Coordinates of C-alpha atoms in Angstrom, one line a residue:
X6 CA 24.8 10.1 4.8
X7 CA 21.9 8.3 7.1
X8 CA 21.4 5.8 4.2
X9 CA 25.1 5.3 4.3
X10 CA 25.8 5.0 7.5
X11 CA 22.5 2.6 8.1
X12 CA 24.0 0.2 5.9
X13 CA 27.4 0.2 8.3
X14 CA 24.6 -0.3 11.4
X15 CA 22.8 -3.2 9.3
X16 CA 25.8 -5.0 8.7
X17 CA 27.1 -4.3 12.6
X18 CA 22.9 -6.1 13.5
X19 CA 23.6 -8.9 10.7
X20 CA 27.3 -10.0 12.4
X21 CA 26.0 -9.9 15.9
X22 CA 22.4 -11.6 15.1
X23 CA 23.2 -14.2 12.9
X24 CA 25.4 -16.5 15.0
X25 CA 22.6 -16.2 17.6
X26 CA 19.9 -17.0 15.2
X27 CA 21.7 -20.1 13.4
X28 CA 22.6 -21.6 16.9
X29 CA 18.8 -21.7 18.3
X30 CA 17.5 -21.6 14.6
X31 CA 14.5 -19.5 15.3
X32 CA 14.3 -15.9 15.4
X33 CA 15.6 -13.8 18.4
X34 CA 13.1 -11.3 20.4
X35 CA 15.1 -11.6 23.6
X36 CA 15.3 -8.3 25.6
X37 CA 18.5 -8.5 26.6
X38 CA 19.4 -8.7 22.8
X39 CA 17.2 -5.7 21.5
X40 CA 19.5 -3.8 24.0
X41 CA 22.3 -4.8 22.6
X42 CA 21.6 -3.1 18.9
X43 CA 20.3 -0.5 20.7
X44 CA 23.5 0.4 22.2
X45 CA 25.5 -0.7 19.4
X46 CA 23.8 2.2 17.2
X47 CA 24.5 4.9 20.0
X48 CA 28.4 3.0 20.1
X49 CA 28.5 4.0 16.2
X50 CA 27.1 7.2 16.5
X51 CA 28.5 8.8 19.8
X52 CA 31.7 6.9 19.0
X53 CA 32.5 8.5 15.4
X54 CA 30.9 11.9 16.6
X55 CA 32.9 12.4 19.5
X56 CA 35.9 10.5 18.2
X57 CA 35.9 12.2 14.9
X58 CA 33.2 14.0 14.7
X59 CA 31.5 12.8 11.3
X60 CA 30.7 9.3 10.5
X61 CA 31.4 6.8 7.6
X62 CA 28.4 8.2 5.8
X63 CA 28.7 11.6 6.8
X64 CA 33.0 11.5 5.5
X65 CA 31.2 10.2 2.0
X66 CA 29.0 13.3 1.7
X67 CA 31.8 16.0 3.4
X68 CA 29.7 17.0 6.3
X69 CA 30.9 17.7 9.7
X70 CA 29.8 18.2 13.1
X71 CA 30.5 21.4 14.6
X72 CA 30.0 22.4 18.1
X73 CA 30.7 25.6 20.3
X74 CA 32.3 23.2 22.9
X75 CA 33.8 19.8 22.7
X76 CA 31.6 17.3 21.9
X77 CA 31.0 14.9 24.8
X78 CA 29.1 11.7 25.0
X79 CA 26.3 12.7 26.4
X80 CA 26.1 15.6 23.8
X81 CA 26.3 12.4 21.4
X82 CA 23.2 11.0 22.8
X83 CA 20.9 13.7 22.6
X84 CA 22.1 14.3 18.7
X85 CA 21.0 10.3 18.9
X86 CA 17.7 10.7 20.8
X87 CA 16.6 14.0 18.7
X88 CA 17.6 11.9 15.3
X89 CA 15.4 9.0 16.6
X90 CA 12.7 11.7 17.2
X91 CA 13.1 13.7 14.2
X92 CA 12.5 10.3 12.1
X93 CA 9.5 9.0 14.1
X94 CA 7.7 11.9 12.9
X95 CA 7.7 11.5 9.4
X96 CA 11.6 13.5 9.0
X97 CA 9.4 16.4 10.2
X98 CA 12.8 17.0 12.7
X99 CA 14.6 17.6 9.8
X100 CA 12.2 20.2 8.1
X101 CA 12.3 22.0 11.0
X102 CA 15.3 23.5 9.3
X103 CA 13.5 25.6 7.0
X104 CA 11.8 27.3 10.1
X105 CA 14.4 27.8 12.2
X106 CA 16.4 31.2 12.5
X107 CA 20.0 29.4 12.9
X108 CA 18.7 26.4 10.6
X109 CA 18.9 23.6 13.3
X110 CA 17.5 20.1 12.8
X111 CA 16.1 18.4 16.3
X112 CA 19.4 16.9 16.5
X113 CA 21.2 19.7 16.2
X114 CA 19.3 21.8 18.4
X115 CA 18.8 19.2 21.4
X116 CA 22.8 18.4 21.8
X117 CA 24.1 22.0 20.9
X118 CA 25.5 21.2 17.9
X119 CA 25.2 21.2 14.2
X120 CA 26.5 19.5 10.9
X121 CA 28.3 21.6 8.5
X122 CA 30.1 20.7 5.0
X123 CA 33.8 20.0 5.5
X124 CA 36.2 20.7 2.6
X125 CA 37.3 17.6 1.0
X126 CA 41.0 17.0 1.3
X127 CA 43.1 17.8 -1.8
X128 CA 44.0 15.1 -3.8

């Protein structure tokens, strides 16, 4: 599902980069533009996981996200921030799984909530 749904996030960079990059014809490294990818990431993310709660890559694979409350925006940003953390450390965020009682990833435990499989809709 990441791979997946970095492919959508690469194509969302390419559209937004490349008008900017054939109009001064040099590569960008403007601030003010780094900020923009940044927060059109957490736009794809929080957006599909509070929205409706899985994402492109995540619908692909039937996974879901599951939490005990609704899932608010903020919620969607720590799940964003613990991913980001859990895949500067060599995925060790995501092996935490295999040591945790309730089986939680950093993202799951840091915004409360968790990713289960969904049943795929009858054809």
């Amino acid at each position: 599902a990441m791979f997946y749904d970095s492919l959508f996030v690469f194509t969302i960079w390419v559209i937004t980069l490349l008008p900017l990059v054939l109009l001064h014809r040099q590569p960008v490294h403007d601030t003010a533009v780094q900020f923009v990818l940044c927060i059109e990431v957490y736009a794809y993310f929080a957006g599909f996981w509070v929205l409706q709660r899985q994402t492109i890559g995540m619908r692909a694979w039937h996974l879901e996200l599951v939490s005990e409350s609704e899932f608010t925006w903020l919620d969607a940003l720590k799940r964003l921030l613990g991913a980001i953390a859990a895949l500067a450390t060599v995925g060790l965020g995501y092996f935490w799984m295999w040591i945790d009682k309730e089986q939680r990833t950093w993202p799951d435990a840091f915004s409360g909530s968790q990713l289960i499989r969904s049943v795929p809709p009858c054809r």
